Amino acid sequence: MGVAMVHEDAIDRADRGPRALRRLGLAAVAATLVLAGAVATAGSSQADLSLGGVPRATCADGDLPETAQQGRVPAADYASGRAAQGYRCNTVEVGHHGKRSQLGSGGYKVQRYTDVTGRTCAYYDSAMMVGLNLPGLLTGGAGLGVVVLDMTDPAHPVRTANLVTPAMLQPHESLLVNQERGLVAAVMGTLATAPGVLDVYDASQDCRHPRLMSTTLSGVMGHESGFAPDGKTFWTAGAAGFTLTAIDLADPRRPRVLKTRTGVVYHGLRLSDDGRTMYVANIGSPSILTGGLLEGAGLDVLDVSDVQDRRANPAIRTLSRLSWDESSIPQVAEPFTRDGRQYVLEVDEFSDLFGDFSRINSPRSPVGAARIIDVTDPRAPYVVSNVRLEVHDPLLRADVMDDPGARMIVRSYTGHYCSLPTRDEPRIAGCSMIGSGLRLFDISDLAHPREVGYFNEPGPNGGAALSQPAWDVEHRQVWYTDLDEGFFAVGLQGPAAALLP
């Protein structure tokens, strides 16, 4: 449960080299050092918490509730045609964009932004991998790259643009919009990593037609990302590229690398309101001697104040590392406050693809789902509660593995992304739980979360709700995409709507 470390002084000295090739070379060297280097132990938090599902939602008359275990779409529902009707509880479909495509019409992120004129837009990446949505382009679907929707009328989303610069064609999980400055940014990525082509757009004046500010190699390596709340620093996580890079976007026309840390396998990056503390989904450290590929997955809490303050030769300091029982692949940790304390809502994706290879997508696979972590003391975080569905229960895994929505890794009863409508005192969370669709959780009592609604439109081969949801609080909606079904604007009703600010 440890994470291997590379001596920061050596990294700092190497970072002073001006050339991107030198940084990439260092990444390769550092990765080798990680394999042979010393391991620093980390904290572990199980807290004797249940791995079963949270209490089920109470659905209203007229809803289309699930027919089996919480989060499950059983094979019998496909055979009978029931699955084709979808499953809805305290939710209603308001709007939709895109056409059904087994090769992809919705990707990993949905972002929402309101420009200076008061017009609101949605942004979503259109495919898991570049090229997979080509059939959708040819048949009038979403098109390539990042899709821009005018959401003036959420019931009728209007596509106004497709961003098709290099990174936007293949942003993987990196697409983000900064609310403070209206910057739309992404770095080229793949399931592993890719050369860090960074695209930056300005949507502040007209969100329907963002203006390209720059396309550069400043991302170093790409896969996931993070944005400082002030919009002046964009962070890229290279994942299999073993890099974490900070880019100065004070002038979005001239991105500038501030720091590259190597020897890490990081995923989603989220920052505190002041931009000085980073909450990192740590995929793990190379450890081939244990019979797997990576170990020690969990949460890293980093002090990045040197970068935020623009100090010369900035250091990035690890304040703590936390792991938990039944971890899979940490995806992202969204920060929020409650009653003066600091928390993150962390979600794991898929099963553990990098641990014991004999357990990949099997009844014995760990499924991390999601959890709430107290990070008030950044040096001593701990898990407060688990946020799971019944299909994530290890005791039920064997029963659900033959369902169409569980047979493939990309279509499985696992987590992928969670988001919150606000960082300040949120009472509801929305999670894309892949085969289980969009799930809504009441987090008023952080120690005892419960489900309050869901929306699942499974395709013929199982659902694939992969995207980070975006919130439209004013209209009591949440927006997300399904890989097969495209973009949805989902209205919240009853107890789910009552939890919005």
Coordinates of C-alpha atoms in Angstrom, one line a residue:
M1 CA 0.0 0.0 0.0
G2 CA 2.9 2.3 -0.6
V3 CA 3.9 4.6 -3.4
A4 CA 7.5 4.7 -4.7
M5 CA 9.2 8.1 -4.6
V6 CA 11.9 9.8 -6.7
H7 CA 14.1 12.3 -4.9
E8 CA 12.6 15.8 -5.5
D9 CA 15.9 17.6 -5.6
A10 CA 17.1 15.6 -8.5
I11 CA 13.8 16.2 -10.3
D12 CA 14.0 19.9 -9.6
R13 CA 17.4 20.2 -11.1
A14 CA 16.3 18.3 -14.2
D15 CA 13.3 20.5 -14.6
R16 CA 15.5 23.4 -15.3
G17 CA 16.3 22.0 -18.7
P18 CA 14.4 24.0 -21.3
R19 CA 13.7 21.2 -23.8
A20 CA 10.6 19.0 -23.7
L21 CA 12.7 16.0 -24.9
R22 CA 14.8 16.3 -21.8
R23 CA 11.7 16.1 -19.6
L24 CA 10.4 13.1 -21.5
G25 CA 13.8 11.4 -21.1
L26 CA 13.7 12.1 -17.4
A27 CA 10.2 10.5 -17.2
A28 CA 11.6 7.3 -18.6
V29 CA 14.5 7.3 -16.2
A30 CA 12.3 8.0 -13.3
A31 CA 10.0 5.2 -14.2
T32 CA 13.0 2.8 -14.1
L33 CA 14.0 4.1 -10.7
V34 CA 10.5 3.6 -9.4
L35 CA 10.7 -0.1 -10.2
A36 CA 13.8 -0.5 -8.2
G37 CA 13.5 2.3 -5.7
A38 CA 12.5 2.4 -2.0
V39 CA 8.9 2.3 -1.1
A40 CA 7.4 4.8 1.3
T41 CA 4.5 3.3 3.3
A42 CA 1.1 5.1 3.4
G43 CA -2.0 5.1 5.5
S44 CA -4.8 2.7 5.0
S45 CA -8.4 3.4 5.9
Q46 CA -11.1 0.7 5.9
A47 CA -13.0 2.1 8.9
D48 CA -15.0 -1.2 9.1
L49 CA -17.3 0.1 6.5
S50 CA -19.8 -2.0 4.6
L51 CA -19.1 -3.0 1.0
G52 CA -22.8 -3.4 0.3
G53 CA -25.1 -1.0 -1.4
V54 CA -26.4 2.2 0.3
P55 CA -30.2 2.3 1.1
R56 CA -32.3 2.3 -2.1
A57 CA -34.2 5.2 -3.5
T58 CA -38.0 5.4 -3.0
C59 CA -39.4 5.9 -6.5
A60 CA -42.6 7.8 -7.4
D61 CA -45.7 6.5 -9.1
G62 CA -45.1 6.5 -12.8
D63 CA -41.4 5.9 -12.6
L64 CA -39.7 2.9 -14.3
P65 CA -37.9 1.3 -11.3
E66 CA -35.3 -1.4 -11.5
T67 CA -36.5 -5.0 -11.4
A68 CA -33.6 -6.7 -9.6
Q69 CA -30.7 -5.7 -7.3
Q70 CA -29.8 -2.0 -7.0
G71 CA -27.9 -1.0 -10.2
R72 CA -28.5 -4.2 -12.1
V73 CA -29.9 -4.7 -15.6
P74 CA -30.4 -8.5 -15.6
A75 CA -30.2 -10.6 -18.7
A76 CA -33.9 -11.4 -18.3
D77 CA -34.8 -7.8 -18.8
Y78 CA -33.0 -7.8 -22.2
A79 CA -34.8 -11.0 -23.2
S80 CA -38.2 -9.6 -22.3
G81 CA -37.6 -6.1 -23.8
R82 CA -37.9 -4.4 -20.4
A83 CA -34.3 -3.1 -20.6
A84 CA -35.2 -1.1 -23.7
Q85 CA -37.6 1.0 -21.7
G86 CA -34.8 2.3 -19.5
Y87 CA -34.9 2.7 -15.7
R88 CA -35.9 6.0 -14.1
C89 CA -36.5 6.9 -10.5
N90 CA -37.2 10.5 -9.4
T91 CA -35.8 11.6 -12.8
V92 CA -37.2 12.4 -16.3
E93 CA -35.5 12.9 -19.6
V94 CA -35.6 16.5 -20.6
G95 CA -33.3 16.6 -23.6
H96 CA -31.1 14.4 -25.7
H97 CA -28.4 14.8 -28.4
G98 CA -26.7 12.2 -30.5
K99 CA -27.8 8.9 -31.9
R100 CA -27.4 5.3 -30.7
S101 CA -24.0 3.9 -31.8
Q102 CA -22.2 0.9 -30.5
L103 CA -19.0 2.6 -31.6
G104 CA -19.5 5.6 -29.5
S105 CA -21.4 8.9 -29.3
G106 CA -20.6 10.1 -25.8
G107 CA -17.3 10.1 -24.0
Y108 CA -15.8 10.9 -20.6
K109 CA -16.7 14.4 -19.7
V110 CA -19.7 16.8 -19.8
Q111 CA -18.9 20.4 -18.9
R112 CA -21.3 23.4 -18.4
Y113 CA -20.5 27.1 -18.8
T114 CA -22.4 30.4 -18.9
D115 CA -20.7 33.2 -20.8
V116 CA -20.8 37.0 -20.2
T117 CA -24.0 37.3 -22.2
G118 CA -25.8 34.8 -20.0
R119 CA -25.9 32.1 -22.6
T120 CA -25.3 28.6 -21.3
C121 CA -23.5 25.8 -23.3
A122 CA -22.6 22.2 -22.7
Y123 CA -19.3 20.6 -23.9
Y124 CA -18.8 16.9 -24.3
D125 CA -16.2 14.7 -25.9
S126 CA -17.8 12.5 -28.5
A127 CA -16.0 9.1 -28.3
M128 CA -13.9 6.9 -26.1
M129 CA -11.2 6.9 -28.8
V130 CA -10.7 9.0 -31.9
G131 CA -12.3 7.5 -34.9
L132 CA -14.8 5.4 -33.0
N133 CA -17.6 8.0 -33.6
L134 CA -17.0 8.2 -37.3
P135 CA -20.2 6.3 -38.0
G136 CA -22.1 8.9 -35.9
L137 CA -20.6 11.7 -38.0
L138 CA -21.7 10.0 -41.2
T139 CA -25.2 9.4 -40.0
G140 CA -25.9 12.8 -38.5
G141 CA -24.8 12.1 -35.0
A142 CA -22.6 14.1 -32.7
G143 CA -19.6 14.4 -35.0
L144 CA -16.0 14.3 -34.2
G145 CA -14.0 16.0 -31.4
V146 CA -15.6 18.0 -28.6
V147 CA -19.3 18.8 -29.2
V148 CA -20.6 22.3 -28.3
L149 CA -24.3 22.5 -27.5
D150 CA -26.3 25.7 -27.0
M151 CA -28.5 24.8 -24.0
T152 CA -30.8 27.9 -24.1
D153 CA -33.6 25.3 -24.3
P154 CA -32.4 22.2 -22.5
A155 CA -35.3 20.2 -24.1
H156 CA -33.8 21.0 -27.5
P157 CA -29.9 21.1 -27.4
V158 CA -28.5 22.7 -30.5
R159 CA -25.1 21.8 -31.8
T160 CA -23.2 25.0 -32.7
A161 CA -19.6 23.7 -33.1
N162 CA -17.3 20.8 -33.0
L163 CA -13.8 21.5 -31.6
V164 CA -11.5 19.4 -33.8
T165 CA -8.0 20.6 -33.0
P166 CA -5.6 17.7 -32.1
A167 CA -6.2 17.5 -28.4
M168 CA -10.0 18.0 -28.8
L169 CA -10.1 15.1 -31.2
Q170 CA -8.7 12.8 -28.6
P171 CA -8.9 14.4 -25.1
H172 CA -9.5 11.1 -23.4
E173 CA -10.5 12.2 -19.8
S174 CA -8.9 15.6 -19.8
L175 CA -11.6 18.0 -21.0
L176 CA -12.3 20.8 -18.5
V177 CA -13.8 24.2 -18.4
N178 CA -12.6 26.8 -16.0
Q179 CA -15.6 28.8 -14.6
E180 CA -13.6 31.8 -13.5
R181 CA -12.1 32.6 -16.9
G182 CA -14.2 30.7 -19.4
L183 CA -11.2 28.6 -20.7
V184 CA -11.9 25.3 -22.3
A185 CA -8.8 23.1 -22.2
A186 CA -7.8 19.5 -23.0
V187 CA -4.6 17.5 -23.6
M188 CA -4.3 14.7 -26.1
G189 CA -4.6 11.3 -24.4
T190 CA -5.3 7.6 -24.9
L191 CA -6.1 4.7 -22.6
A192 CA -2.5 4.8 -21.6
T193 CA -0.9 8.2 -22.5
A194 CA 0.0 10.3 -25.5
P195 CA 2.2 13.3 -26.4
G196 CA 0.9 16.2 -24.5
V197 CA -0.6 18.4 -27.2
L198 CA -2.6 21.0 -25.2
D199 CA -5.5 22.9 -26.8
V200 CA -6.8 26.0 -25.1
Y201 CA -10.0 27.9 -26.1
D202 CA -11.7 31.0 -24.8
A203 CA -15.5 30.6 -24.4
S204 CA -16.1 33.6 -22.2
Q205 CA -17.5 35.9 -24.9
D206 CA -19.6 33.4 -26.8
C207 CA -19.8 29.9 -25.4
R208 CA -21.4 28.6 -28.6
H209 CA -18.2 29.4 -30.6
P210 CA -15.1 29.1 -28.4
R211 CA -12.0 30.9 -29.9
L212 CA -8.8 28.8 -30.2
M213 CA -6.1 30.5 -28.1
S214 CA -3.2 28.0 -28.6
T215 CA -2.2 24.5 -29.6
T216 CA 1.2 23.5 -28.0
L217 CA 3.2 20.6 -26.7
S218 CA 3.2 22.1 -23.2
G219 CA 1.2 19.2 -21.7
V220 CA 4.3 16.9 -21.9
M221 CA 2.2 13.7 -21.7
G222 CA -1.6 13.4 -21.6
H223 CA -4.5 11.3 -20.1
E224 CA -6.3 13.2 -17.3
S225 CA -6.1 16.8 -16.0
G226 CA -7.0 19.4 -13.4
F227 CA -7.6 23.2 -13.4
A228 CA -6.7 25.6 -10.6
P229 CA -9.9 27.4 -9.7
D230 CA -8.4 30.8 -10.7
G231 CA -7.9 29.4 -14.2
K232 CA -4.2 30.3 -14.3
T233 CA -2.7 26.8 -14.0
F234 CA -3.7 23.8 -16.0
W235 CA -2.4 20.4 -14.8
T236 CA -1.9 17.3 -16.9
A237 CA -1.6 13.7 -15.7
G238 CA 0.4 11.5 -18.1
A239 CA -0.7 8.2 -16.5
A240 CA 1.4 5.7 -18.3
G241 CA 3.8 8.5 -19.2
F242 CA 4.7 8.8 -15.5
T243 CA 4.3 12.6 -15.5
L244 CA 2.5 15.3 -13.6
T245 CA 2.8 18.7 -15.3
A246 CA 1.8 22.2 -14.4
I247 CA 1.2 24.7 -17.2
D248 CA 0.9 28.5 -16.8
L249 CA -2.1 29.8 -18.6
A250 CA -1.9 33.4 -17.4
D251 CA -1.7 34.1 -21.1
P252 CA -3.6 31.3 -22.8
R253 CA -2.0 32.2 -26.1
R254 CA 1.4 31.3 -24.7
P255 CA 1.2 28.3 -22.3
R256 CA 4.4 27.8 -20.3
V257 CA 5.5 24.7 -18.4
L258 CA 6.1 25.5 -14.8
K259 CA 6.9 22.0 -13.4
T260 CA 7.0 18.4 -14.4
R261 CA 7.2 15.8 -11.8
T262 CA 8.0 12.3 -12.9
G263 CA 7.8 8.7 -11.6
V264 CA 4.1 8.9 -10.8
V265 CA 1.0 7.2 -12.3
Y266 CA -1.7 9.8 -11.6
H267 CA -5.3 10.1 -12.8
G268 CA -7.8 12.9 -12.1
L269 CA -6.4 16.1 -10.4
R270 CA -8.6 18.4 -8.4
L271 CA -7.5 21.4 -6.3
S272 CA -8.6 23.3 -3.3
D273 CA -10.3 26.7 -3.8
D274 CA -7.0 28.5 -3.3
G275 CA -5.2 26.2 -5.7
R276 CA -2.5 25.3 -3.1
T277 CA -3.6 21.7 -2.3
M278 CA -4.1 19.0 -4.9
Y279 CA -6.2 15.9 -4.4
V280 CA -4.9 13.2 -6.7
A281 CA -6.4 9.9 -7.8
N282 CA -3.2 7.8 -7.6
I283 CA -3.5 4.7 -9.8
G284 CA -0.5 3.2 -8.0
S285 CA 3.2 2.4 -8.3
P286 CA 4.9 -0.1 -10.6
S287 CA 5.5 -3.3 -8.6
I288 CA 5.9 -6.3 -10.9
L289 CA 7.3 -8.4 -8.1
T290 CA 3.8 -8.7 -6.5
G291 CA 2.3 -10.6 -9.5
G292 CA 0.5 -7.5 -10.9
L293 CA 1.6 -4.2 -12.6
L294 CA 0.7 -1.5 -10.1
E295 CA 0.0 -1.4 -6.4
G296 CA -0.9 1.2 -3.7
A297 CA -3.8 2.8 -5.5
G298 CA -5.6 5.5 -3.5
L299 CA -5.6 9.2 -2.7
D300 CA -2.5 11.4 -2.7
V301 CA -2.7 14.8 -1.1
L302 CA -0.1 17.2 -2.5
D303 CA 1.1 20.6 -1.5
V304 CA 1.4 22.5 -4.8
S305 CA 1.6 26.0 -3.2
D306 CA 5.1 26.6 -4.8
V307 CA 3.5 26.3 -8.3
Q308 CA 0.4 28.3 -7.3
D309 CA 2.7 31.1 -6.0
R310 CA 5.0 30.9 -9.0
R311 CA 8.1 30.3 -7.0
A312 CA 11.3 29.6 -8.9
N313 CA 12.1 25.9 -9.2
P314 CA 8.8 24.9 -7.4
A315 CA 8.7 21.8 -5.3
I316 CA 5.6 19.5 -5.1
R317 CA 5.3 17.9 -1.7
T318 CA 3.4 14.8 -0.8
L319 CA 1.4 15.4 2.4
S320 CA -0.3 12.1 2.7
R321 CA -1.2 8.9 0.9
L322 CA -4.4 6.9 1.6
S323 CA -5.6 3.6 0.4
W324 CA -8.8 1.7 1.2
D325 CA -10.4 -1.7 1.1
E326 CA -11.8 -2.9 -2.3
S327 CA -9.9 -0.3 -4.3
S328 CA -9.8 -0.6 -8.1
I329 CA -8.6 2.3 -10.3
P330 CA -9.0 5.7 -8.6
Q331 CA -10.4 8.1 -11.1
V332 CA -11.0 11.5 -9.4
A333 CA -11.6 13.1 -6.0
E334 CA -13.9 16.1 -6.0
P335 CA -13.4 18.5 -3.0
F336 CA -16.2 20.1 -1.0
T337 CA -16.9 21.6 2.4
R338 CA -19.4 20.7 5.1
D339 CA -19.8 22.5 8.4
G340 CA -16.3 24.0 8.2
R341 CA -14.6 20.7 7.4
Q342 CA -12.9 19.6 4.1
Y343 CA -13.9 16.5 2.2
V344 CA -13.5 14.8 -1.2
L345 CA -15.9 12.6 -3.0
E346 CA -13.6 10.0 -4.6
V347 CA -14.7 7.5 -7.2
D348 CA -12.9 4.4 -8.6
E349 CA -13.4 3.2 -12.2
F350 CA -13.6 -0.4 -13.5
S351 CA -12.1 -3.3 -11.6
D352 CA -8.5 -3.5 -10.6
L353 CA -6.8 -4.0 -14.0
F354 CA -3.3 -3.6 -12.6
G355 CA -3.3 -5.8 -9.5
D356 CA -3.7 -9.6 -9.5
F357 CA -4.1 -10.3 -13.2
S358 CA -6.1 -13.5 -12.4
R359 CA -9.0 -11.4 -11.1
I360 CA -9.6 -8.9 -13.9
N361 CA -13.3 -8.5 -14.6
S362 CA -14.1 -11.7 -12.7
P363 CA -16.4 -12.5 -9.7
R364 CA -13.3 -11.9 -7.5
S365 CA -12.5 -8.5 -9.0
P366 CA -12.4 -5.6 -6.5
V367 CA -14.8 -2.8 -7.4
G368 CA -13.9 0.5 -5.7
A369 CA -17.1 2.4 -6.6
A370 CA -17.0 5.6 -4.5
R371 CA -16.4 7.0 -1.0
I372 CA -16.4 10.2 1.0
I373 CA -13.0 11.1 2.6
D374 CA -12.3 13.7 5.3
V375 CA -9.2 15.7 4.3
T376 CA -9.6 18.5 6.9
D377 CA -6.1 17.5 8.1
P378 CA -4.3 16.9 4.8
R379 CA -1.7 14.9 6.5
A380 CA -4.2 12.4 8.0
P381 CA -7.2 11.8 5.7
Y382 CA -9.6 9.1 6.4
V383 CA -12.6 7.4 4.8
V384 CA -16.0 8.5 6.3
S385 CA -18.3 6.3 4.2
N386 CA -18.6 4.2 1.1
V387 CA -21.0 5.1 -1.7
R388 CA -21.9 1.8 -3.4
L389 CA -24.7 0.0 -5.1
E390 CA -25.8 -3.6 -4.5
V391 CA -24.2 -4.7 -7.7
H392 CA -20.8 -3.6 -6.3
D393 CA -21.2 -5.9 -3.3
P394 CA -18.4 -8.6 -3.4
L395 CA -21.0 -11.1 -2.2
L396 CA -23.2 -10.5 -5.2
R397 CA -20.5 -10.3 -7.9
A398 CA -20.8 -13.9 -9.1
D399 CA -24.6 -13.5 -9.6
V400 CA -24.4 -10.5 -12.0
M401 CA -21.3 -11.3 -14.1
D402 CA -23.4 -12.9 -16.9
D403 CA -25.5 -9.8 -17.5
P404 CA -24.9 -8.0 -20.8
G405 CA -23.8 -5.0 -18.8
A406 CA -21.1 -6.9 -17.0
R407 CA -19.4 -9.1 -19.5
M408 CA -16.8 -6.6 -20.8
I409 CA -14.6 -4.3 -18.9
V410 CA -15.9 -1.2 -20.6
R411 CA -19.5 -2.3 -19.8
S412 CA -19.4 -3.4 -16.2
Y413 CA -21.1 -2.7 -12.9
T414 CA -18.4 -0.3 -11.7
G415 CA -17.9 3.4 -11.1
H416 CA -16.4 6.0 -13.3
Y417 CA -17.1 9.6 -12.4
C418 CA -18.9 11.5 -9.7
S419 CA -19.6 15.3 -9.4
L420 CA -21.2 17.8 -7.1
P421 CA -23.5 20.7 -7.9
T422 CA -21.5 23.0 -5.6
R423 CA -18.4 22.8 -3.5
D424 CA -20.1 24.6 -0.6
E425 CA -22.4 22.4 1.5
P426 CA -23.7 20.0 -1.2
R427 CA -26.4 17.6 -0.3
I428 CA -26.6 15.6 -3.4
A429 CA -24.0 13.8 -5.6
G430 CA -24.3 12.4 -9.1
C431 CA -22.2 9.5 -10.4
S432 CA -21.9 7.7 -13.7
M433 CA -21.8 4.1 -12.7
I434 CA -21.2 2.6 -16.2
G435 CA -23.6 -0.3 -16.4
S436 CA -25.9 1.2 -13.8
G437 CA -26.3 4.6 -15.4
L438 CA -26.6 8.0 -13.7
R439 CA -27.0 7.5 -10.0
L440 CA -28.1 10.2 -7.5
F441 CA -27.1 10.1 -3.8
D442 CA -28.3 12.0 -0.8
I443 CA -25.2 13.0 1.1
S444 CA -26.9 15.2 3.7
D445 CA -25.6 12.7 6.3
L446 CA -22.0 12.1 5.1
A447 CA -21.6 9.0 7.3
H448 CA -24.8 7.5 5.9
P449 CA -25.3 8.3 2.2
R450 CA -28.4 6.9 0.5
E451 CA -29.6 6.7 -3.0
V452 CA -32.3 9.2 -4.1
G453 CA -32.8 8.5 -7.8
Y454 CA -31.3 7.1 -11.0
F455 CA -31.5 7.3 -14.8
N456 CA -30.3 4.5 -16.9
E457 CA -30.8 4.0 -20.7
P458 CA -28.9 0.8 -21.4
G459 CA -28.1 -0.1 -25.0
P460 CA -28.5 -3.6 -26.5
N461 CA -25.1 -4.7 -25.1
G462 CA -25.4 -3.0 -21.7
G463 CA -25.0 0.6 -20.5
A464 CA -21.8 2.6 -20.6
A465 CA -22.4 5.7 -18.5
L466 CA -18.8 7.0 -18.5
S467 CA -18.9 10.8 -18.2
Q468 CA -18.4 13.2 -15.4
P469 CA -21.9 14.8 -14.9
A470 CA -22.5 18.5 -15.1
W471 CA -25.2 20.3 -13.0
D472 CA -27.8 22.9 -14.1
V473 CA -29.0 23.8 -10.6
E474 CA -31.4 26.6 -11.9
H475 CA -33.4 24.1 -14.0
R476 CA -33.0 21.2 -11.5
Q477 CA -31.1 19.1 -14.1
V478 CA -27.9 17.1 -14.4
W479 CA -26.3 16.4 -17.8
Y480 CA -24.2 13.4 -18.7
T481 CA -23.4 11.1 -21.6
D482 CA -23.6 7.4 -22.3
L483 CA -21.1 5.9 -24.7
D484 CA -23.8 4.3 -26.8
E485 CA -26.7 6.8 -26.3
G486 CA -25.1 10.2 -26.4
F487 CA -25.9 13.3 -24.3
F488 CA -28.8 13.5 -21.9
A489 CA -30.3 16.4 -19.9
V490 CA -32.0 14.7 -17.0
G491 CA -34.5 16.5 -14.8
L492 CA -34.6 15.8 -11.1
Q493 CA -38.0 15.3 -9.4
G494 CA -39.3 14.8 -5.9
P495 CA -36.7 14.2 -3.2
A496 CA -33.9 14.3 -5.6
A497 CA -34.8 17.9 -6.7
A498 CA -35.3 19.0 -3.1
L499 CA -31.6 18.3 -2.4
L500 CA -30.4 20.9 -4.8
P501 CA -29.4 24.3 -3.5

